[in-house]
Amino acid sequence: MKITIFWHRRDLRFDDNAGLAAALQRDEPVLPFFLYDKTILDKLPPDDARLTFLFDQVERLAHEAREAGGGLLARHDTVLNAFKQLLHDYDLAAVYTNEDYEPYATERDAAVARLLGQHGVDFQTFKDQVIFAKDEVLTKNGKPHKVFGAYSNAWQARLQPEQDFKAHPSTRLFKKENLASPHPGDAGRPTLKDLGFGRHEQYTGPAGLPPAEVVRHYDQTRDTPALEHGTTRLSVHLRFGTVSIRAVLKQANELNKKLLNEIIWRDFFMMLLWHFPHTATEAYDPKMRHLPYRHAPAEYQAWCEGRTGVPLVDAGMRQLNQTGYIHNRARIVAAGFLVKHLFIDWTLGEHYFSEKLLDYDMSNNVGNWQWMAGTGAVAAPWFRVYSPVSQQKQYDPDFAYIKKWVPEYGTASYSAPLVDLKEGRVRAIEAIRKGRR
Ligand SMILES: Cc1cc2nc3c(=O)[nH]c(=O)nc-3n(C[C@H](O)[C@H](O)[C@H](O)COP(=O)(O)OP(=O)(O)OC[C@H]3O[C@@H](n4cnc5c(N)ncnc54)[C@H](O)[C@@H]3O)c2cc1C
């Protein structure tokens, strides 16, 4: 029997799923598929908590597929091997999936499309994880936007909520007569242990839309890191697609325009990474590619461990190390301190975040790090330096966040700052001024 495979990647849900809805409208039954990609997994440490989250979500999908009268196939392999094996094991009419804009993913998908094409199997990709992708929002001259404000205005001018936030009918179509199951004998899925990982759970916030109360007050609470529910905690769910971006933005559009605007940053950074994939590892601004960053391994290590002697930086880094999450305000302060006051290469900070963040997302992480370093496409002046002291006074005036994560703050055992903040600031500005080409 011919089947269509629906390949889940950053969209670990059956509801409001663009590519899945399209697959379910074909004639053949659909087999949901998840690949634990060895190329990605082999680079991760065995205690990586993201694998526990990912694994649990795949198992949840498998359970939901079974309940609906079908099944989910999961394998652990490299991508091309996996698809060669699928071509051998199943009679494939088509493979459908949702677009992924990261450089590795675009190359991977091109290779899969070639392989399937050689076997006469239709490979189709769909926009699902953003509202506007690639070239959909451009300047009047047809170029990618580099100023966020202008992008956000153009994005909102283009928006037709009735159409752009409309849910895809995957839930309605996800029923027995449209679903296939793995062959008997092929239904076993890899366990976390088979994948080479241990179980490490961390708090991710509940899946689904944030409570309306949180969204309603978001503009007033989002910048207070001490507040437990001051932000939505959507990031990990948007990263893995356990919630639909359309549902999230529909709610934000109705309840809080500030939140809408923040999430537009996500479309913006994904658009930039797709247009400029090389910015994953080097400065967008060519003038900023040869800055004389300091080689200071001990200071870098102290930053990673939250031992810089600058309380808001240390609080943020300890929150990150202990929970896999860091509040946006603390991300800004910790990143700014590394790239400006310590004048250490932003790629090192980006890399550390990429290993620790449960919500790690290449486009958001790279985009924000380059923004903090002043090296990115966004018109952020390179001479802007956030003062950790002013930031603390403004956003953690009672030291509530700091005391939570740095209990020894204010005692003799808390270390002195690694660098005099004023001297560090001047040193960075001078070095960048001279180093820009
Ligand atoms: C140096 C640095 C690195 C970052 N790395 C990441 C990352 O790897 N993954 C990630 O998802 N976010 C990243 N961010 C953006 C932001 O800090 C997080 O999205 C946010 O803190 C997640 O918590 P939340 O979902 O409660 O946010 P909320 O404030 O509730 O925001 C809701 C959603 O809006 C989007 N959003 C909010 N702010 C931004 C922003 N500045 N840029 C892009 N999208 C945004 C996110 O999808 C977020 O989940 C980074 C920011 C900085 C300064």
Short mmCIF file of C-alpha atoms and ligand atoms in Angstrom, two decimals:
data_model
loop_
_atom_site.label_atom_id
_atom_site.label_comp_id
_atom_site.label_asym_id
_atom_site.label_seq_id
_atom_site.Cartn_x
_atom_site.Cartn_y
_atom_site.Cartn_z
CA MET A 1 0.00 0.00 0.00
CA LYS A 2 1.34 3.42 -0.94
CA ILE A 3 1.68 5.85 1.94
CA THR A 4 2.68 9.47 2.51
CA ILE A 5 5.21 10.17 5.23
CA PHE A 6 4.83 13.29 7.32
CA TRP A 7 8.23 14.14 8.76
CA HIS A 8 8.03 16.07 12.07
CA ARG A 9 10.97 18.28 12.99
CA ARG A 10 10.33 21.57 14.77
CA ASP A 11 6.57 20.96 14.85
CA LEU A 12 5.89 18.36 17.54
CA ARG A 13 2.11 18.61 17.41
CA PHE A 14 -0.73 17.29 15.28
CA ASP A 15 -3.03 20.29 15.69
CA ASP A 16 -2.83 23.32 13.38
CA ASN A 17 0.12 21.86 11.50
CA ALA A 18 0.44 23.19 7.93
CA GLY A 19 2.41 20.35 6.31
CA LEU A 20 0.50 17.63 8.12
CA ALA A 21 -2.84 19.13 7.06
CA ALA A 22 -1.64 19.12 3.43
CA ALA A 23 -0.42 15.52 3.70
CA LEU A 24 -3.76 14.42 5.17
CA GLN A 25 -5.54 15.85 2.15
CA ARG A 26 -3.71 13.50 -0.22
CA ASP A 27 -5.18 10.17 -1.26
CA GLU A 28 -2.71 7.92 0.56
CA PRO A 29 -2.77 7.32 4.32
CA VAL A 30 -0.24 9.34 6.27
CA LEU A 31 2.45 7.92 8.53
CA PRO A 32 3.88 10.47 10.99
CA PHE A 33 7.66 10.07 11.25
CA PHE A 34 10.31 11.43 13.59
CA LEU A 35 14.02 10.99 13.03
CA TYR A 36 16.50 11.29 15.88
CA ASP A 37 19.22 12.68 13.65
CA LYS A 38 22.59 11.18 14.57
CA THR A 39 24.44 14.09 13.01
CA ILE A 40 22.85 16.43 15.55
CA LEU A 41 22.61 14.08 18.53
CA ASP A 42 26.20 12.87 18.36
CA LYS A 43 27.38 16.38 19.22
CA LEU A 44 25.33 16.65 22.41
CA PRO A 45 26.44 15.55 25.92
CA PRO A 46 24.56 12.58 27.47
CA ASP A 47 23.00 14.81 30.14
CA ASP A 48 21.45 17.24 27.64
CA ALA A 49 18.00 18.00 29.07
CA ARG A 50 16.62 18.94 25.65
CA LEU A 51 16.68 15.28 24.70
CA THR A 52 14.39 14.39 27.58
CA PHE A 53 11.95 17.05 26.44
CA LEU A 54 12.18 15.98 22.80
CA PHE A 55 11.83 12.32 23.63
CA ASP A 56 8.76 12.92 25.83
CA GLN A 57 7.11 14.94 23.08
CA VAL A 58 7.74 12.25 20.45
CA GLU A 59 6.31 9.64 22.81
CA ARG A 60 3.27 11.87 23.38
CA LEU A 61 2.78 12.14 19.61
CA ALA A 62 3.08 8.37 19.25
CA HIS A 63 0.42 7.93 21.92
CA GLU A 64 -1.90 10.47 20.26
CA ALA A 65 -1.40 8.82 16.86
CA ARG A 66 -2.29 5.43 18.33
CA GLU A 67 -5.39 6.88 20.00
CA ALA A 68 -6.46 8.28 16.62
CA GLY A 69 -6.15 4.84 15.02
CA GLY A 70 -2.71 5.19 13.40
CA GLY A 71 0.86 5.15 14.67
CA LEU A 72 4.13 7.05 14.61
CA LEU A 73 7.41 5.75 13.24
CA ALA A 74 10.60 6.90 14.97
CA ARG A 75 14.15 6.05 13.99
CA HIS A 76 17.67 6.93 15.08
CA ASP A 77 19.96 7.37 12.08
CA THR A 78 21.64 9.87 9.82
CA VAL A 79 19.21 11.58 7.49
CA LEU A 80 20.10 10.07 4.12
CA ASN A 81 20.48 6.57 5.56
CA ALA A 82 17.09 6.90 7.20
CA PHE A 83 15.38 7.88 3.95
CA LYS A 84 17.17 5.15 1.96
CA GLN A 85 15.86 2.68 4.51
CA LEU A 86 12.33 4.13 4.34
CA LEU A 87 12.40 3.81 0.55
CA HIS A 88 13.33 0.18 1.01
CA ASP A 89 10.79 -0.59 3.75
CA TYR A 90 7.72 1.32 2.55
CA ASP A 91 6.02 2.15 -0.73
CA LEU A 92 6.27 5.93 -0.57
CA ALA A 93 4.10 8.24 -2.64
CA ALA A 94 5.31 11.42 -0.97
CA VAL A 95 7.17 12.93 1.96
CA TYR A 96 5.73 16.14 3.40
CA THR A 97 7.36 18.31 6.03
CA ASN A 98 7.47 21.88 7.33
CA GLU A 99 10.16 24.36 6.36
CA ASP A 100 13.18 24.83 8.57
CA TYR A 101 15.34 27.88 7.87
CA GLU A 102 18.63 27.02 9.58
CA PRO A 103 21.65 26.46 7.31
CA TYR A 104 22.08 22.77 8.21
CA ALA A 105 18.36 22.17 7.68
CA THR A 106 18.18 23.80 4.26
CA GLU A 107 21.11 21.69 3.03
CA ARG A 108 19.65 18.56 4.61
CA ASP A 109 16.29 19.12 2.95
CA ALA A 110 17.88 19.75 -0.45
CA ALA A 111 19.73 16.42 -0.14
CA VAL A 112 16.55 14.58 0.87
CA ALA A 113 14.63 16.17 -2.01
CA ARG A 114 17.31 14.95 -4.45
CA LEU A 115 17.28 11.43 -3.08
CA LEU A 116 13.50 11.14 -3.10
CA GLY A 117 13.31 12.74 -6.56
CA GLN A 118 15.58 9.97 -7.91
CA HIS A 119 12.94 7.49 -6.73
CA GLY A 120 9.97 9.44 -8.06
CA VAL A 121 8.77 10.38 -4.57
CA ASP A 122 7.23 13.80 -4.18
CA PHE A 123 8.93 15.93 -1.46
CA GLN A 124 7.07 19.05 -0.34
CA THR A 125 7.75 21.60 2.37
CA PHE A 126 5.33 24.09 3.97
CA LYS A 127 5.57 27.29 5.96
CA ASP A 128 4.49 26.51 9.51
CA GLN A 129 6.71 27.91 12.24
CA VAL A 130 6.51 31.58 11.29
CA ILE A 131 3.83 33.89 9.95
CA PHE A 132 5.99 35.42 7.22
CA ALA A 133 9.09 33.69 5.93
CA LYS A 134 11.96 34.24 3.53
CA ASP A 135 11.02 36.97 1.02
CA GLU A 136 7.49 37.66 2.21
CA VAL A 137 8.30 40.92 3.98
CA LEU A 138 10.84 43.01 2.09
CA THR A 139 11.71 46.71 1.88
CA LYS A 140 10.24 48.82 -0.92
CA ASN A 141 13.44 48.10 -2.87
CA GLY A 142 12.89 44.38 -2.55
CA LYS A 143 15.71 43.88 -0.03
CA PRO A 144 15.62 42.15 3.38
CA HIS A 145 14.87 44.57 6.21
CA LYS A 146 17.71 45.32 8.60
CA VAL A 147 15.89 47.74 10.87
CA PHE A 148 13.51 45.89 13.14
CA GLY A 149 11.01 48.76 13.54
CA ALA A 150 10.55 49.04 9.77
CA TYR A 151 10.26 45.26 9.46
CA SER A 152 7.67 45.08 12.22
CA ASN A 153 5.62 47.86 10.59
CA ALA A 154 5.76 46.14 7.20
CA TRP A 155 4.94 42.79 8.82
CA GLN A 156 1.89 44.26 10.54
CA ALA A 157 0.77 46.10 7.41
CA ARG A 158 0.85 42.81 5.52
CA LEU A 159 -0.98 40.87 8.18
CA GLN A 160 -4.50 39.65 7.54
CA PRO A 161 -5.41 38.04 10.87
CA GLU A 162 -8.41 36.16 9.44
CA GLN A 163 -6.17 34.42 6.99
CA ASP A 164 -2.71 34.42 8.57
CA PHE A 165 -3.81 33.19 12.00
CA LYS A 166 -6.27 30.65 10.65
CA ALA A 167 -5.60 27.16 11.96
CA HIS A 168 -4.77 24.41 9.46
CA PRO A 169 -7.30 21.58 9.59
CA SER A 170 -4.86 18.86 10.64
CA THR A 171 -6.77 17.98 13.82
CA ARG A 172 -10.03 17.45 11.96
CA LEU A 173 -8.35 15.22 9.36
CA PHE A 174 -6.22 13.28 11.83
CA LYS A 175 -8.40 10.17 11.98
CA LYS A 176 -8.17 6.46 11.31
CA GLU A 177 -9.14 6.46 7.64
CA ASN A 178 -6.39 8.98 6.82
CA LEU A 179 -3.64 7.38 8.89
CA ALA A 180 -1.12 4.61 8.36
CA SER A 181 0.80 2.66 11.00
CA PRO A 182 4.36 1.37 11.00
CA HIS A 183 4.72 -2.21 9.77
CA PRO A 184 4.31 -4.74 12.57
CA GLY A 185 7.86 -5.37 13.71
CA ASP A 186 8.81 -1.77 12.89
CA ALA A 187 6.69 -0.19 15.58
CA GLY A 188 9.33 -0.09 18.34
CA ARG A 189 10.76 3.34 18.99
CA PRO A 190 14.23 4.13 20.33
CA THR A 191 14.35 4.75 24.08
CA LEU A 192 16.31 7.63 25.61
CA LYS A 193 18.94 5.06 26.57
CA ASP A 194 19.13 3.73 22.99
CA LEU A 195 19.76 7.31 21.93
CA GLY A 196 22.64 7.55 24.40
CA PHE A 197 21.03 10.00 26.84
CA GLY A 198 19.98 9.97 30.45
CA ARG A 199 16.78 11.43 31.83
CA HIS A 200 17.20 15.10 32.87
CA GLU A 201 13.96 16.96 33.29
CA GLN A 202 13.81 20.72 33.63
CA TYR A 203 10.90 23.07 34.05
CA THR A 204 9.58 24.11 30.64
CA GLY A 205 6.29 25.73 31.50
CA PRO A 206 3.05 24.08 30.47
CA ALA A 207 2.47 23.45 26.77
CA GLY A 208 -0.32 25.40 25.10
CA LEU A 209 -1.22 29.06 25.21
CA PRO A 210 -0.07 31.13 28.20
CA PRO A 211 -2.79 32.17 30.67
CA ALA A 212 -4.71 35.21 29.41
CA GLU A 213 -3.80 37.08 32.61
CA VAL A 214 -0.08 36.73 31.89
CA VAL A 215 -0.55 37.99 28.33
CA ARG A 216 -2.77 40.90 29.39
CA HIS A 217 -0.12 42.26 31.77
CA TYR A 218 2.88 41.28 29.69
CA ASP A 219 3.89 44.81 28.72
CA GLN A 220 4.13 45.77 32.41
CA THR A 221 5.73 42.59 33.74
CA ARG A 222 8.06 41.36 31.00
CA ASP A 223 11.12 43.24 32.21
CA THR A 224 11.07 42.17 35.84
CA PRO A 225 13.19 39.02 36.06
CA ALA A 226 12.15 38.31 39.65
CA LEU A 227 8.53 37.71 38.60
CA GLU A 228 7.67 34.05 38.17
CA HIS A 229 4.99 34.69 35.55
CA GLY A 230 6.08 38.01 34.09
CA THR A 231 6.74 36.48 30.66
CA THR A 232 4.99 33.75 28.72
CA ARG A 233 7.64 30.96 28.86
CA LEU A 234 6.61 30.13 25.32
CA SER A 235 10.14 29.94 23.94
CA VAL A 236 10.77 26.22 24.38
CA HIS A 237 7.34 25.42 22.94
CA LEU A 238 7.86 27.69 19.96
CA ARG A 239 11.29 26.12 19.46
CA PHE A 240 9.93 22.57 19.32
CA GLY A 241 6.58 23.48 17.84
CA THR A 242 4.57 22.08 20.73
CA VAL A 243 2.38 25.14 20.31
CA SER A 244 1.20 26.75 17.08
CA ILE A 245 2.65 30.16 16.24
CA ARG A 246 -0.69 31.15 14.70
CA ALA A 247 -2.58 30.43 17.91
CA VAL A 248 0.04 32.29 19.96
CA LEU A 249 -0.02 35.37 17.75
CA LYS A 250 -3.79 35.40 17.52
CA GLN A 251 -3.96 35.58 21.30
CA ALA A 252 -1.22 38.22 21.48
CA ASN A 253 -2.91 40.30 18.76
CA GLU A 254 -6.11 40.31 20.74
CA LEU A 255 -4.69 40.81 24.22
CA ASN A 256 -1.32 42.55 24.11
CA LYS A 257 0.35 44.26 21.17
CA LYS A 258 3.67 44.42 23.00
CA LEU A 259 3.81 40.64 23.03
CA LEU A 260 2.86 40.55 19.36
CA ASN A 261 5.76 42.85 18.63
CA GLU A 262 8.24 40.73 20.64
CA ILE A 263 7.27 37.62 18.76
CA ILE A 264 7.72 39.43 15.46
CA TRP A 265 11.43 39.54 16.42
CA ARG A 266 11.36 35.78 15.96
CA ASP A 267 10.11 36.00 12.36
CA PHE A 268 12.64 38.77 11.80
CA PHE A 269 15.66 36.77 12.98
CA MET A 270 14.55 33.66 11.07
CA MET A 271 14.21 35.75 7.93
CA LEU A 272 17.70 37.18 8.45
CA LEU A 273 19.32 33.79 9.03
CA TRP A 274 17.68 32.39 5.91
CA HIS A 275 18.95 35.29 3.81
CA PHE A 276 22.39 35.39 5.43
CA PRO A 277 23.25 31.85 6.61
CA HIS A 278 26.93 32.74 7.12
CA THR A 279 25.91 34.98 10.05
CA ALA A 280 25.48 31.84 12.14
CA THR A 281 29.22 31.97 12.73
CA GLU A 282 30.53 35.36 11.61
CA ALA A 283 29.59 38.99 12.03
CA TYR A 284 26.96 40.21 9.60
CA ASP A 285 28.80 43.52 9.36
CA PRO A 286 32.05 42.89 7.42
CA LYS A 287 33.67 45.84 9.18
CA MET A 288 33.22 44.01 12.48
CA ARG A 289 34.74 40.67 11.43
CA HIS A 290 38.28 41.31 12.64
CA LEU A 291 37.86 42.87 16.04
CA PRO A 292 40.78 42.28 18.45
CA TYR A 293 38.68 40.39 20.99
CA ARG A 294 40.52 39.44 24.16
CA HIS A 295 41.73 35.90 24.74
CA ALA A 296 40.80 35.51 28.40
CA PRO A 297 39.88 31.88 29.17
CA ALA A 298 39.73 32.34 32.96
CA GLU A 299 37.37 35.31 32.68
CA TYR A 300 35.25 33.47 30.14
CA GLN A 301 35.03 30.50 32.51
CA ALA A 302 34.01 32.78 35.38
CA TRP A 303 31.29 34.24 33.16
CA CYS A 304 30.03 30.76 32.25
CA GLU A 305 29.85 29.78 35.92
CA GLY A 306 28.24 33.00 37.14
CA ARG A 307 31.29 34.11 39.13
CA THR A 308 32.05 37.50 37.58
CA GLY A 309 31.31 39.52 40.72
CA VAL A 310 28.67 41.48 38.77
CA PRO A 311 25.43 40.38 40.45
CA LEU A 312 22.90 40.63 37.64
CA VAL A 313 25.26 38.82 35.26
CA ASP A 314 25.93 36.09 37.82
CA ALA A 315 22.25 35.69 38.66
CA GLY A 316 21.41 35.22 34.98
CA MET A 317 24.20 32.75 34.32
CA ARG A 318 23.33 30.69 37.39
CA GLN A 319 19.67 30.63 36.38
CA LEU A 320 20.82 29.38 32.98
CA ASN A 321 23.12 26.71 34.43
CA GLN A 322 20.58 25.43 36.92
CA THR A 323 17.38 25.58 34.87
CA GLY A 324 18.25 25.80 31.15
CA TYR A 325 16.38 29.11 31.04
CA ILE A 326 17.41 32.72 31.55
CA HIS A 327 15.14 35.74 31.67
CA ASN A 328 15.44 38.03 28.64
CA ARG A 329 16.64 41.00 30.71
CA ALA A 330 19.39 38.86 32.25
CA ARG A 331 20.29 37.52 28.77
CA ILE A 332 20.81 41.10 27.66
CA VAL A 333 22.93 42.02 30.66
CA ALA A 334 25.00 38.81 30.68
CA ALA A 335 25.64 38.98 26.92
CA GLY A 336 26.45 42.68 27.03
CA PHE A 337 28.91 42.15 29.86
CA LEU A 338 30.74 39.39 27.95
CA VAL A 339 31.00 41.15 24.61
CA LYS A 340 31.61 44.66 25.89
CA HIS A 341 32.98 44.83 29.45
CA LEU A 342 35.10 41.70 29.05
CA PHE A 343 35.46 42.24 25.30
CA ILE A 344 35.32 38.50 24.57
CA ASP A 345 34.17 37.22 21.16
CA TRP A 346 30.36 36.99 20.94
CA THR A 347 30.62 33.58 19.22
CA LEU A 348 31.91 32.08 22.50
CA GLY A 349 28.89 33.38 24.39
CA GLU A 350 26.55 32.28 21.63
CA HIS A 351 28.08 28.82 21.77
CA TYR A 352 27.69 28.57 25.56
CA PHE A 353 24.03 29.59 25.35
CA SER A 354 23.52 27.07 22.52
CA GLU A 355 24.68 24.27 24.82
CA LYS A 356 22.66 25.30 27.85
CA LEU A 357 19.37 26.86 26.69
CA LEU A 358 16.37 24.57 26.51
CA ASP A 359 14.87 27.10 24.12
CA TYR A 360 18.05 27.39 22.06
CA ASP A 361 17.15 28.54 18.62
CA MET A 362 19.95 29.38 16.22
CA SER A 363 18.27 32.37 14.57
CA ASN A 364 17.14 33.95 17.85
CA ASN A 365 20.40 33.25 19.61
CA VAL A 366 22.71 34.41 16.83
CA GLY A 367 20.50 37.40 16.04
CA ASN A 368 20.40 38.56 19.65
CA TRP A 369 24.09 37.95 20.28
CA GLN A 370 25.05 39.92 17.17
CA TRP A 371 22.65 42.64 18.24
CA MET A 372 24.34 42.81 21.66
CA ALA A 373 27.80 42.80 20.05
CA GLY A 374 26.77 45.46 17.52
CA THR A 375 27.99 43.17 14.73
CA GLY A 376 24.64 42.19 13.26
CA ALA A 377 22.26 43.31 10.55
CA VAL A 378 20.10 45.14 13.07
CA ALA A 379 21.04 48.76 13.31
CA ALA A 380 22.29 48.52 16.90
CA PRO A 381 25.10 50.98 17.52
CA TRP A 382 28.30 49.13 18.42
CA PHE A 383 29.16 51.79 21.03
CA ARG A 384 26.01 51.11 23.06
CA VAL A 385 26.96 49.40 26.31
CA TYR A 386 24.34 48.32 28.83
CA SER A 387 25.42 49.10 32.37
CA PRO A 388 24.71 46.12 34.64
CA VAL A 389 24.35 48.55 37.54
CA SER A 390 21.72 50.76 35.88
CA GLN A 391 19.95 47.66 34.61
CA GLN A 392 19.79 46.27 38.15
CA LYS A 393 18.47 49.57 39.52
CA GLN A 394 15.78 49.67 36.88
CA TYR A 395 14.73 46.03 36.63
CA ASP A 396 15.72 44.39 39.93
CA PRO A 397 15.61 47.32 42.35
CA ASP A 398 15.01 45.13 45.42
CA PHE A 399 17.67 42.61 44.38
CA ALA A 400 14.96 39.94 44.48
CA TYR A 401 16.19 38.15 41.34
CA ILE A 402 19.82 38.54 42.33
CA LYS A 403 19.30 37.17 45.83
CA LYS A 404 17.37 34.21 44.48
CA TRP A 405 20.26 33.05 42.29
CA VAL A 406 23.25 34.53 44.13
CA PRO A 407 22.52 33.88 47.81
CA GLU A 408 25.98 35.01 48.90
CA TYR A 409 25.48 38.42 47.31
CA GLY A 410 26.12 41.14 49.89
CA THR A 411 28.32 38.90 52.06
CA ALA A 412 32.10 38.75 52.26
CA SER A 413 32.16 35.55 50.22
CA TYR A 414 30.84 37.28 47.09
CA SER A 415 33.75 38.06 44.77
CA ALA A 416 34.84 41.49 43.55
CA PRO A 417 33.99 42.34 39.90
CA LEU A 418 36.32 40.81 37.31
CA VAL A 419 36.66 44.20 35.70
CA ASP A 420 35.98 47.79 36.61
CA LEU A 421 32.79 48.41 34.65
CA LYS A 422 33.80 51.87 33.48
CA GLU A 423 37.27 50.76 32.39
CA GLY A 424 35.85 47.71 30.61
CA ARG A 425 33.38 49.86 28.74
CA VAL A 426 36.02 52.34 27.58
CA ARG A 427 38.39 49.50 26.63
CA ALA A 428 35.75 47.88 24.41
CA ILE A 429 34.69 51.09 22.70
CA GLU A 430 38.30 52.03 21.96
CA ALA A 431 39.16 48.54 20.66
CA ILE A 432 36.10 48.42 18.42
CA ARG A 433 36.72 51.92 17.11
CA LYS A 434 40.27 50.97 16.13
CA GLY A 435 39.43 47.43 15.00
CA ARG A 436 36.56 48.30 12.65
CA ARG A 437 37.62 48.20 9.01
C1 LIG B 1 21.75 37.08 24.05
C2 LIG B 1 20.36 36.54 23.82
C3 LIG B 1 20.17 35.24 23.37
C4 LIG B 1 18.88 34.75 23.13
N1 LIG B 1 18.74 33.44 22.69
C5 LIG B 1 17.50 32.96 22.45
C6 LIG B 1 17.32 31.63 22.00
O1 LIG B 1 18.27 30.86 21.78
N2 LIG B 1 16.05 31.18 21.81
C7 LIG B 1 14.96 32.00 22.01
O2 LIG B 1 13.82 31.54 21.81
N3 LIG B 1 15.11 33.27 22.39
C8 LIG B 1 16.34 33.78 22.63
N4 LIG B 1 16.47 35.07 23.06
C9 LIG B 1 15.28 35.93 23.11
C10 LIG B 1 14.51 36.01 24.45
O3 LIG B 1 15.40 36.25 25.49
C11 LIG B 1 13.75 34.73 24.74
O4 LIG B 1 12.94 34.38 23.64
C12 LIG B 1 12.83 34.88 25.95
O5 LIG B 1 13.56 35.28 27.08
C13 LIG B 1 12.13 33.55 26.23
O6 LIG B 1 11.28 33.64 27.35
P1 LIG B 1 9.71 33.80 27.16
O7 LIG B 1 9.22 32.80 26.18
O8 LIG B 1 9.10 33.82 28.52
O9 LIG B 1 9.67 35.26 26.51
P2 LIG B 1 8.49 36.29 26.29
O10 LIG B 1 9.02 37.60 26.72
O11 LIG B 1 7.24 35.83 26.90
O12 LIG B 1 8.34 36.36 24.71
C14 LIG B 1 7.45 35.51 23.99
C15 LIG B 1 8.18 34.98 22.78
O13 LIG B 1 8.58 36.05 21.93
C16 LIG B 1 9.81 35.73 21.28
N5 LIG B 1 10.83 36.70 21.68
C17 LIG B 1 10.82 37.51 22.76
N6 LIG B 1 11.92 38.28 22.77
C18 LIG B 1 12.63 37.95 21.69
C19 LIG B 1 13.86 38.38 21.14
N7 LIG B 1 14.63 39.34 21.70
N8 LIG B 1 14.31 37.80 20.01
C20 LIG B 1 13.58 36.85 19.39
N9 LIG B 1 12.40 36.40 19.85
C21 LIG B 1 11.94 36.93 20.99
C22 LIG B 1 10.22 34.34 21.79
O14 LIG B 1 9.74 33.40 20.85
C23 LIG B 1 9.45 34.24 23.11
O15 LIG B 1 9.19 32.91 23.49
C24 LIG B 1 17.76 35.58 23.32
C25 LIG B 1 17.96 36.90 23.78
C26 LIG B 1 19.23 37.36 24.03
C27 LIG B 1 19.41 38.79 24.51
#
